[in-house]
Amino acid sequence: MINKKRFIAVIGGAEPSPQEAKLAEEVGRELAKQGASLVCGGLGGVMEAACQGAQSEGGVTIGILPGESRQAANPYVQIPIVTGIGYARNVAVVKSAQAVIAIGGSYGTLSEISHALQSGIPVIGLNTWSLSRNGQQDNSIILAQNPTEAVNKALNLATN
Amino acid sequence: MINKKRFIAVIGGAEPSPQEAKLAEEVGRELAKQGASLVCGGLGGVMEAACQGAQSEGGVTIGILPGESRQAANPYVQIPIVTGIGYARNVAVVKSAQAVIAIGGSYGTLSEISHALQSGIPVIGLNTWSLSRNGQQDNSIILAQNPTEAVNKALNLATN
Amino acid sequence: MINKKRFIAVIGGAEPSPQEAKLAEEVGRELAKQGASLVCGGLGGVMEAACQGAQSEGGVTIGILPGESRQAANPYVQIPIVTGIGYARNVAVVKSAQAVIAIGGSYGTLSEISHALQSGIPVIGLNTWSLSRNGQQDNSIILAQNPTEAVNKALNLATN
Amino acid sequence: MINKKRFIAVIGGAEPSPQEAKLAEEVGRELAKQGASLVCGGLGGVMEAACQGAQSEGGVTIGILPGESRQAANPYVQIPIVTGIGYARNVAVVKSAQAVIAIGGSYGTLSEISHALQSGIPVIGLNTWSLSRNGQQDNSIILAQNPTEAVNKALNLATN
């Protein structure tokens, strides 16, 4: 049963550290336990670990893929969306969610964080980017200390 | 339970005739009965009627929206994908499906038919466009006489 | 010197017949003579022939590319736009023009014709698709008998 | 005359400080003097100031617009590209350039910086974002002290 009110994106790199992969899996599991659907970019690394965690708890997993084929989806994506628009799909990943949890990640993840903040979608960070602009710290990314805190903050802020 | 092997798009206009809306609803219902997930553009008209039919039989409905907000989705969309890319999302609607059923429709539907045929995705037509190129009939759109035949043909051809 | 009021798209297949390539080159040449800038998808075939014609008369050529690299542009594209969004760039090709001239072409061209008509952008056809909907001929594509007539009709209709 | 080898993007916010607008205008002027074409998002603020500077020195200005209409372009855009894909056009802005100069800016600019770095396109920064990841400074944005230095660094790095 899909809860129409709760779509949370999990973003992060395709080549996470083992610790980041573990965080992602726990985030996915916790999202599923709380009845939220998981949105991600559909590929490997953090995306795959989060989907695996969600699926292990019976959660729904949606992968918004950059390329031309559903075959690129990780095996735990239940609903592959094939966009064919490359990294421009990063915009759709965050816009399809009511809040975003960022775990580690490189420039692709940073672009997703930026697109989310630009659209007013809350971003929760676990071991991820921090930003400053013109020498001043930007505190828009909401920090979490662990997966459960990240999921709780995301669900509390998921109001749109 | 989502069947990962069967995603069928239903495309058609936002302002269908009553007959087209009825066809769409029956297509949605039949897809759900046969365990396929329904992909569509997420808005009204044919899209809404198809989602309503699918939901009435317990099927999964995915709406790939053009705009910036999930609020635009029709009430029978369970999984709204918010792309923010306007009509360029038509490409994602067809690429996310293994076969496409076109019902009536105007130029937006024709663009989806074209993108599907360009990508080698089978298109089944119910009261929709027909094409000729340089004076020669193009028979790429596979005709169906009724919703059940359309769904059966789509599922038989859904192999990618 | 770029005339800001006149951007005309030339669309057509990557593998045209010799006759279609000749039509495209003449269309490009005539557009340049009349001071219009040429917009196209930036690749080979009709796109390349049209750019070559335009450049031979000192015209401006803009290629809106589907892929990730400017290297894919044909050698007569002066301004390569690298979208990285695949066939979704077809929408940008027609929206960036005030009128569209279609020469031959396959399903990609048909998608561009559809997107143009959906957006209210006039389409002039030379040996290209013809359409009928539900058994009724659709006459939205304006026919031209030769390149000069196509260009004249396009420029007369280029008002947005 | 368009130099096919030199396309430089200027990115920054729609609501710059007076100092940032002045920097943008000088960057635009310097790019034109050195024969480079200016690529930008086509709207106001930094984009407009940069186009104005470039045009004042006879340079070419290209605006890759997010919306559905060329009317949204600032008056100094000579070549408006109408994408209709919203903020996903940020990817095309940077991919269409061989180097990027970022001036101030908010989250939209940060997304463009991220997409550029993800694609290996050099980014030169003037009073813009700085980044750290997991507590470690990321020095991928190349700092410049003034517009001339920014343009020189961009042109030296524009090799793709």
XYZ file of C-alpha atoms in Angstrom:
640
model
C 0.000 0.000 0.000
C 1.477 3.309 -1.107
C 1.195 6.301 1.213
C 0.595 9.195 -1.172
C 1.739 11.717 1.379
C 5.274 10.484 1.968
C 7.928 10.408 -0.696
C 11.475 10.885 0.561
C 14.518 11.032 -1.728
C 17.813 9.479 -0.706
C 20.751 10.913 -2.637
C 24.440 10.111 -2.559
C 27.304 8.810 -4.593
C 27.643 5.724 -6.738
C 30.893 4.891 -4.907
C 30.212 5.349 -1.205
C 32.494 4.359 1.643
C 31.369 1.224 3.497
C 30.155 3.470 6.309
C 28.061 5.569 3.905
C 26.571 2.456 2.341
C 25.601 1.249 5.810
C 24.002 4.600 6.626
C 22.063 4.442 3.344
C 20.774 0.961 4.028
C 19.599 1.974 7.495
C 17.921 5.081 6.118
C 16.094 2.947 3.568
C 15.003 0.470 6.205
C 13.774 3.193 8.549
C 11.841 4.949 5.755
C 10.038 1.704 4.948
C 9.247 1.042 8.590
C 7.645 4.450 8.820
C 5.568 3.894 5.678
C 7.416 6.290 3.381
C 8.228 5.549 -0.253
C 11.848 5.929 -1.294
C 12.793 7.985 -4.363
C 16.338 7.849 -5.725
C 18.412 8.039 -8.891
C 18.050 4.303 -9.397
C 21.726 3.397 -9.812
C 24.358 1.829 -7.525
C 26.143 2.809 -4.329
C 24.091 4.854 -1.887
C 21.028 4.488 -4.128
C 21.264 0.707 -4.174
C 21.986 0.382 -0.466
C 18.987 2.550 0.394
C 16.703 0.572 -1.923
C 17.948 -2.695 -0.454
C 17.197 -1.471 3.047
C 13.743 -0.273 2.077
C 12.863 -3.469 0.266
C 13.991 -5.597 3.230
C 11.244 -3.903 5.250
C 8.613 -4.135 2.526
C 8.927 -0.543 1.378
C 8.304 0.937 -2.077
C 11.384 1.952 -4.106
C 11.348 4.314 -7.091
C 14.434 4.853 -9.262
C 14.536 7.851 -11.613
C 17.173 6.781 -14.107
C 19.344 9.072 -16.262
C 19.782 6.798 -19.258
C 17.772 5.056 -21.924
C 17.237 1.673 -20.305
C 15.541 0.182 -17.261
C 18.315 -2.427 -17.208
C 20.575 0.129 -15.502
C 18.402 0.149 -12.387
C 19.792 -1.534 -9.300
C 18.012 -4.822 -8.445
C 16.076 -3.284 -5.538
C 14.311 -0.647 -7.647
C 10.691 -1.720 -8.003
C 9.536 1.215 -10.116
C 12.125 2.287 -12.690
C 11.445 5.639 -14.373
C 13.442 5.874 -17.602
C 14.014 9.543 -18.370
C 16.714 9.546 -21.041
C 17.667 13.075 -19.989
C 20.999 12.351 -18.301
C 21.957 14.346 -15.228
C 19.030 16.679 -15.812
C 17.088 13.897 -14.101
C 18.658 15.053 -10.834
C 16.024 17.799 -10.791
C 13.236 15.220 -11.040
C 14.732 13.092 -8.244
C 14.452 15.907 -5.720
C 11.233 17.459 -7.012
C 9.510 14.078 -6.717
C 10.252 14.050 -2.987
C 8.868 16.033 -0.076
C 12.218 15.967 1.677
C 15.712 14.795 0.732
C 18.300 12.869 2.747
C 21.861 13.343 1.442
C 24.506 10.794 2.386
C 28.117 11.579 1.421
C 28.211 12.105 -2.324
C 30.163 14.011 -4.935
C 29.221 16.778 -7.380
C 26.118 15.006 -8.647
C 24.812 14.848 -5.097
C 25.732 18.499 -4.619
C 23.685 19.386 -7.699
C 20.713 17.555 -6.208
C 21.144 19.342 -2.879
C 21.235 22.652 -4.782
C 18.151 21.900 -6.847
C 16.254 20.875 -3.703
C 17.222 24.031 -1.810
C 16.339 26.135 -4.859
C 12.873 24.558 -4.864
C 12.350 24.920 -1.118
C 12.542 21.173 -0.486
C 14.171 20.391 2.904
C 17.564 18.655 2.793
C 18.845 16.527 5.691
C 22.575 15.750 5.600
C 24.511 12.755 6.873
C 28.295 13.175 6.384
C 27.754 15.257 3.289
C 28.609 18.646 1.770
C 28.705 21.874 3.719
C 28.394 25.199 2.033
C 29.512 28.750 2.446
C 28.790 31.687 0.238
C 31.016 34.713 -0.006
C 32.776 33.580 3.158
C 29.593 33.094 5.184
C 28.454 29.684 6.344
C 25.142 28.561 4.768
C 23.180 26.375 7.172
C 20.384 25.274 4.863
C 21.408 21.635 5.024
C 19.888 20.259 8.232
C 22.368 18.008 9.985
C 21.499 14.613 11.386
C 23.703 12.386 13.514
C 22.302 9.035 12.467
C 19.820 7.392 10.068
C 16.880 7.406 12.453
C 17.315 11.098 13.198
C 17.634 11.811 9.468
C 14.418 9.964 8.656
C 12.512 11.562 11.536
C 13.613 15.050 10.495
C 12.765 14.335 6.861
C 9.283 13.062 7.675
C 8.583 15.974 9.998
C 9.535 18.433 7.279
C 7.734 16.616 4.442
C 4.706 18.812 4.186
C 4.333 19.909 0.565
C 2.866 -6.141 -5.139
C 4.611 -4.549 -8.111
C 5.428 -6.708 -11.111
C 8.804 -5.396 -12.253
C 8.349 -6.840 -15.708
C 5.171 -5.071 -16.763
C 4.924 -1.340 -17.132
C 2.462 -0.152 -19.768
C 1.911 3.503 -20.662
C -1.533 4.822 -21.495
C -1.407 8.061 -23.468
C -4.142 10.325 -24.762
C -5.594 13.763 -24.512
C -6.609 15.828 -21.525
C -9.994 16.447 -23.164
C -11.223 13.099 -24.473
C -14.648 12.323 -25.847
C -16.873 10.360 -23.458
C -16.190 7.281 -25.554
C -12.427 7.742 -25.296
C -12.652 8.235 -21.540
C -14.601 4.995 -21.286
C -11.998 3.166 -23.374
C -9.260 4.545 -21.125
C -10.989 3.425 -17.969
C -11.436 -0.068 -19.351
C -7.819 -0.219 -20.444
C -6.737 0.790 -16.942
C -8.964 -1.805 -15.355
C -7.749 -4.560 -17.664
C -4.093 -3.674 -17.084
C -4.607 -3.934 -13.343
C -6.425 -7.253 -13.663
C -3.472 -8.632 -15.594
C -0.964 -7.397 -13.007
C 0.607 -4.610 -15.053
C 1.529 -1.211 -13.621
C 0.135 1.817 -15.430
C 2.416 4.682 -16.476
C 0.924 7.954 -17.713
C 1.434 11.705 -17.849
C -0.406 12.097 -14.554
C -2.937 14.740 -15.585
C -6.632 14.656 -16.500
C -8.755 13.198 -19.298
C -7.508 9.884 -20.689
C -4.774 9.786 -18.046
C -7.228 10.193 -15.187
C -9.765 7.738 -16.580
C -7.074 5.097 -17.041
C -5.745 5.624 -13.498
C -9.261 5.432 -12.097
C -9.864 2.142 -13.874
C -6.553 0.699 -12.697
C -7.082 1.772 -9.113
C -10.574 0.275 -9.055
C -8.939 -3.120 -9.663
C -6.122 -2.582 -7.191
C -3.477 -1.684 -9.774
C -0.422 0.537 -9.408
C -0.594 3.975 -11.107
C 2.418 6.144 -11.906
C 2.023 9.731 -13.166
C 5.022 11.463 -14.756
C 4.084 15.119 -14.424
C 5.311 18.007 -16.595
C 5.172 20.764 -13.990
C 6.679 21.711 -10.677
C 4.069 20.309 -8.288
C 2.585 16.969 -7.303
C -0.694 18.794 -6.709
C -1.335 18.698 -10.459
C -1.635 14.914 -10.436
C -5.095 13.440 -10.888
C -6.496 11.864 -7.703
C -5.885 8.308 -8.924
C -2.126 8.714 -9.347
C -0.438 6.822 -6.538
C 3.138 7.594 -7.501
C 3.584 11.151 -8.794
C 6.924 11.856 -10.489
C 7.525 15.600 -10.575
C 9.843 16.342 -13.490
C 9.618 20.108 -13.943
C 10.676 19.658 -17.584
C 7.370 20.431 -19.311
C 6.458 18.497 -22.435
C 9.944 17.019 -22.556
C 8.512 14.636 -19.969
C 6.604 12.978 -22.814
C 9.836 11.156 -23.627
C 10.040 9.784 -20.078
C 6.408 8.632 -20.158
C 7.009 6.315 -23.088
C 10.552 5.250 -22.197
C 9.337 4.151 -18.760
C 6.963 1.683 -20.408
C 7.512 -1.579 -22.247
C 4.572 -0.880 -24.525
C 2.269 2.080 -25.073
C -1.498 2.202 -25.592
C -2.655 5.395 -27.356
C -6.307 6.439 -27.037
C -7.469 9.358 -29.180
C -5.277 12.342 -28.353
C -3.930 15.463 -29.958
C -0.396 16.658 -30.811
C 1.009 15.841 -27.367
C -0.136 12.258 -27.805
C 1.322 12.233 -31.309
C 4.678 13.345 -29.897
C 4.551 10.443 -27.436
C 3.677 7.998 -30.210
C 6.649 9.341 -32.190
C 9.093 9.123 -29.300
C 7.960 5.554 -28.601
C 8.353 4.462 -32.223
C 11.749 6.190 -32.383
C 12.846 4.153 -29.359
C 11.465 0.864 -30.656
C 8.712 0.708 -28.036
C 5.525 -0.907 -29.420
C 2.487 1.370 -29.768
C -1.077 0.012 -29.756
C -3.729 2.414 -31.059
C -7.399 2.797 -30.130
C -9.132 5.489 -32.233
C -5.935 7.459 -32.526
C -3.584 8.969 -35.116
C -2.650 7.325 -38.365
C 0.452 8.242 -40.247
C 1.773 8.423 -43.728
C 5.155 9.522 -44.925
C 5.786 10.908 -48.367
C 2.416 9.557 -49.456
C 3.007 6.041 -48.127
C 0.978 4.632 -45.263
C 3.059 3.891 -42.138
C 1.662 0.923 -40.248
C 3.820 1.092 -37.132
C 0.875 1.809 -34.867
C -0.703 -1.568 -34.106
C -4.480 -1.291 -34.224
C -6.780 -2.718 -31.594
C -10.569 -2.911 -31.711
C -11.256 -2.743 -27.982
C -9.568 -2.293 -24.599
C -9.024 -5.978 -23.917
C -7.382 -6.514 -27.285
C -5.218 -3.432 -26.732
C -4.027 -4.666 -23.349
C -3.380 -8.189 -24.607
C -1.350 -6.897 -27.544
C 0.593 -4.520 -25.301
C 1.461 -7.230 -22.802
C 2.473 -9.662 -25.518
C 4.828 -7.079 -26.994
C 6.239 -5.853 -23.680
C 9.551 -7.613 -23.763
C 12.310 -5.062 -23.157
C 24.870 40.399 -37.519
C 22.124 38.333 -35.914
C 18.511 39.224 -36.631
C 16.783 38.643 -33.303
C 13.398 38.349 -34.923
C 14.027 35.446 -37.247
C 14.903 32.002 -36.036
C 13.716 29.163 -38.260
C 14.217 25.485 -37.441
C 14.994 22.967 -40.154
C 14.175 19.411 -39.096
C 14.607 16.101 -40.879
C 16.339 12.793 -40.743
C 19.982 11.909 -40.258
C 19.787 9.671 -43.334
C 18.005 11.653 -46.035
C 17.662 10.717 -49.678
C 19.939 12.706 -52.020
C 16.889 14.731 -53.050
C 16.032 15.568 -49.436
C 19.617 16.601 -48.736
C 19.491 18.911 -51.731
C 16.216 20.427 -50.542
C 17.745 20.987 -47.119
C 20.801 22.705 -48.517
C 18.643 25.023 -50.600
C 16.437 25.801 -47.618
C 19.530 26.682 -45.576
C 20.883 28.885 -48.335
C 17.580 30.707 -48.780
C 17.166 31.279 -45.026
C 20.625 32.872 -44.900
C 19.902 35.051 -47.925
C 16.816 36.348 -46.200
C 18.685 37.096 -42.973
C 17.189 34.338 -40.840
C 19.194 32.263 -38.374
C 18.948 28.508 -38.732
C 18.157 26.308 -35.732
C 18.520 22.540 -35.963
C 19.372 19.409 -34.013
C 23.052 19.837 -34.885
C 23.756 16.374 -36.273
C 24.134 14.942 -39.805
C 21.879 14.431 -42.817
C 19.214 17.092 -43.309
C 20.640 19.087 -40.404
C 24.116 19.144 -41.883
C 22.962 19.921 -45.407
C 20.871 22.838 -44.178
C 23.766 24.223 -42.092
C 26.101 23.887 -45.050
C 23.707 25.815 -47.261
C 23.238 28.533 -44.662
C 26.943 28.904 -44.020
C 27.679 29.173 -47.737
C 25.574 32.331 -47.763
C 27.021 33.738 -44.538
C 24.129 32.714 -42.321
C 24.131 31.868 -38.620
C 23.723 28.173 -37.693
C 22.683 26.896 -34.271
C 22.778 23.179 -33.400
C 20.908 21.957 -30.330
C 22.626 18.657 -29.627
C 21.164 15.659 -27.784
C 24.379 14.302 -26.300
C 27.152 15.269 -23.938
C 29.708 16.646 -26.393
C 30.057 19.479 -28.885
C 32.199 17.147 -30.967
C 29.035 15.515 -32.293
C 28.001 18.698 -34.085
C 28.262 18.730 -37.856
C 31.096 20.954 -39.143
C 28.720 23.718 -40.258
C 27.237 24.332 -36.814
C 28.636 27.621 -35.532
C 26.828 27.650 -32.200
C 26.624 24.203 -30.615
C 24.230 23.927 -27.671
C 25.101 20.842 -25.626
C 21.968 19.734 -23.800
C 22.775 16.242 -22.566
C 19.044 15.479 -22.473
C 18.817 13.104 -25.436
C 15.727 13.230 -27.624
C 14.024 15.525 -25.135
C 16.080 18.176 -26.900
C 13.642 17.882 -29.808
C 11.316 20.112 -27.803
C 14.011 22.795 -27.516
C 14.778 22.647 -31.244
C 11.244 23.649 -32.205
C 10.560 25.992 -29.290
C 13.693 27.958 -30.170
C 12.251 28.699 -33.604
C 9.419 30.927 -34.777
C 8.553 28.505 -37.555
C 9.715 25.022 -38.526
C 10.510 23.556 -41.941
C 10.288 19.744 -42.014
C 12.074 17.856 -44.791
C 11.424 14.110 -45.066
C 12.378 12.546 -41.749
C 11.464 9.620 -39.572
C 9.912 9.337 -36.096
C 12.280 11.857 -34.521
C 11.160 14.420 -37.069
C 7.551 13.470 -36.430
C 8.072 14.111 -32.711
C 9.419 17.563 -33.542
C 6.467 18.288 -35.824
C 4.141 17.230 -33.000
C 5.862 19.338 -30.359
C 5.763 22.360 -32.687
C 2.059 21.955 -33.446
C 1.352 21.425 -29.740
C 3.084 24.746 -29.016
C 1.354 26.627 -31.835
C 4.552 26.986 -33.873
C 3.861 26.827 -37.633
C 5.223 23.796 -39.503
C 5.977 23.878 -43.243
C 6.430 20.488 -44.882
C 8.546 19.395 -47.835
C 8.051 15.714 -48.680
C 7.360 14.861 -45.090
C 4.752 13.238 -42.858
C 1.033 13.626 -43.284
C -1.380 13.018 -40.494
C -4.880 11.865 -39.905
C -6.706 11.462 -36.665
C -9.557 9.057 -36.147
C -9.854 8.750 -39.928
C -9.938 12.493 -40.588
C -7.153 14.244 -42.429
C -5.265 16.789 -40.282
C -4.009 19.689 -42.374
C -1.892 21.465 -39.798
C 1.327 20.875 -41.710
C 1.487 23.605 -44.353
C 2.691 22.166 -47.641
C 5.368 23.763 -49.791
C 6.426 22.721 -53.270
C 10.034 23.874 -53.122
C 12.664 25.375 -50.791
C 11.968 29.007 -51.653
C 8.258 28.604 -51.046
C 8.979 26.827 -47.768
C 11.246 29.619 -46.566
C 8.836 32.337 -47.633
C 5.944 30.673 -45.861
C 8.039 30.112 -42.736
C 9.180 33.731 -42.585
C 5.675 35.041 -43.161
C 4.378 32.932 -40.299
C 7.270 33.654 -37.922
C 5.578 36.166 -35.723
C 5.984 35.100 -32.102
C 32.227 36.237 -36.689
C 31.764 33.415 -34.222
C 34.828 31.685 -32.816
C 33.786 28.051 -32.641
C 36.468 27.248 -30.107
C 35.499 29.636 -27.348
C 32.215 29.418 -25.504
C 32.333 30.594 -21.903
C 29.353 30.476 -19.547
C 28.732 33.234 -17.038
C 26.493 32.102 -14.176
C 25.113 33.967 -11.184
C 21.960 35.117 -9.531
C 18.985 37.030 -10.875
C 19.297 39.454 -7.962
C 22.990 40.360 -7.668
C 24.501 43.057 -5.483
C 25.571 46.174 -7.400
C 29.161 44.999 -7.073
C 28.342 41.575 -8.550
C 26.464 43.180 -11.440
C 29.511 45.333 -12.147
C 31.785 42.285 -12.071
C 29.447 40.505 -14.486
C 29.416 43.390 -16.924
C 33.196 43.557 -16.923
C 33.459 39.803 -17.433
C 31.101 40.082 -20.406
C 33.093 42.947 -21.887
C 36.398 41.146 -21.467
C 35.064 37.924 -22.997
C 33.920 39.854 -26.072
C 37.252 41.657 -26.377
C 39.011 38.311 -26.409
C 36.697 36.899 -29.060
C 34.780 34.450 -26.874
C 31.034 33.887 -27.117
C 29.052 34.236 -23.909
C 26.629 31.519 -22.809
C 24.216 32.153 -19.956
C 20.764 31.336 -18.606
C 19.293 34.271 -20.537
C 17.448 35.991 -17.685
C 18.164 39.072 -15.542
C 20.748 40.054 -12.941
C 24.228 38.657 -13.499
C 23.101 37.143 -16.798
C 21.827 40.448 -18.123
C 24.813 42.450 -16.912
C 27.214 40.014 -18.557
C 25.275 40.102 -21.854
C 25.191 43.890 -21.767
C 28.949 44.023 -21.291
C 29.567 41.535 -24.089
C 27.252 43.298 -26.500
C 28.889 46.651 -25.799
C 32.098 45.186 -27.206
C 30.455 43.478 -30.157
C 30.405 39.992 -28.639
C 27.985 37.151 -29.255
C 25.481 36.391 -26.460
C 23.542 33.143 -26.102
C 20.748 32.743 -23.532
C 19.530 29.245 -22.668
C 16.112 29.952 -21.206
C 14.191 27.768 -18.747
C 10.664 28.678 -19.847
C 8.393 28.476 -22.842
C 8.989 31.887 -24.390
C 11.803 33.879 -25.929
C 10.166 36.990 -24.491
C 11.716 36.162 -21.116
C 15.224 36.751 -22.466
C 17.033 39.881 -21.326
C 17.383 42.504 -24.080
C 21.072 41.746 -24.642
C 20.557 38.094 -25.550
C 21.092 37.759 -29.295
C 20.469 34.028 -29.537
C 17.650 32.854 -27.280
C 17.389 29.085 -26.847
C 13.921 28.203 -25.579
C 14.173 24.902 -23.727
C 10.890 24.633 -21.829
C 12.603 22.308 -19.328
C 12.815 24.637 -16.317
C 15.851 24.438 -14.077
C 16.987 21.297 -15.861
C 18.307 23.787 -18.407
C 21.072 24.588 -15.918
C 22.803 21.448 -17.157
C 22.713 22.721 -20.749
C 24.081 26.131 -19.738
C 27.289 24.645 -18.392
C 27.637 21.793 -20.886
C 27.446 24.305 -23.741
C 30.532 26.065 -22.390
C 34.199 25.109 -22.289
C 34.644 26.893 -18.975
C 32.322 28.576 -16.501
C 32.695 31.841 -14.573
C 30.513 31.984 -11.433
C 29.726 35.379 -9.914
C 27.943 35.405 -6.542
C 24.711 33.488 -6.953
C 22.325 31.382 -4.931
C 21.284 27.728 -5.112
C 20.608 27.806 -8.856
C 24.161 28.955 -9.421
C 25.408 26.280 -7.033
C 23.580 23.654 -9.078
C 25.332 24.926 -12.210
C 28.718 24.854 -10.471
C 27.988 21.266 -9.412
C 26.903 20.127 -12.864
C 30.018 21.713 -14.388
C 32.371 20.047 -11.899
C 30.563 16.740 -12.401
C 31.205 17.041 -16.151
C 34.849 18.081 -15.772
C 34.200 21.623 -16.998
C 36.465 24.150 -15.216
C 34.740 26.638 -12.899
C 36.277 30.028 -12.059
C 34.755 31.796 -9.043
C 34.342 35.497 -8.268
C 32.802 36.071 -4.822
C 30.850 32.866 -5.048
C 30.251 29.610 -3.196
C 32.926 27.631 -1.448
C 32.540 23.985 -0.696
C 33.627 21.432 1.799
C 32.777 17.797 1.935
C 32.746 15.780 5.124
C 34.681 18.572 6.834
C 37.380 18.810 4.157
C 37.758 21.883 1.973
C 37.082 21.197 -1.735
C 39.197 23.433 -3.943
C 37.701 22.619 -7.314
C 36.399 26.133 -7.838
C 39.355 28.143 -9.148
C 39.438 31.561 -7.508
C 39.943 34.790 -9.395
C 40.447 38.259 -7.909
C 38.935 40.289 -10.736
C 37.099 39.987 -14.065
C 40.191 40.035 -16.254
C 41.837 37.299 -14.239
C 38.617 35.275 -14.349
C 38.373 35.556 -18.130
C 42.033 34.747 -18.657
C 41.822 31.677 -16.472
C 38.610 30.555 -18.195
C 40.074 30.920 -21.674
C 43.279 29.135 -20.701
C 41.276 26.210 -19.364
C 38.773 26.085 -22.242
C 40.181 23.159 -24.098
C 37.410 20.634 -24.691
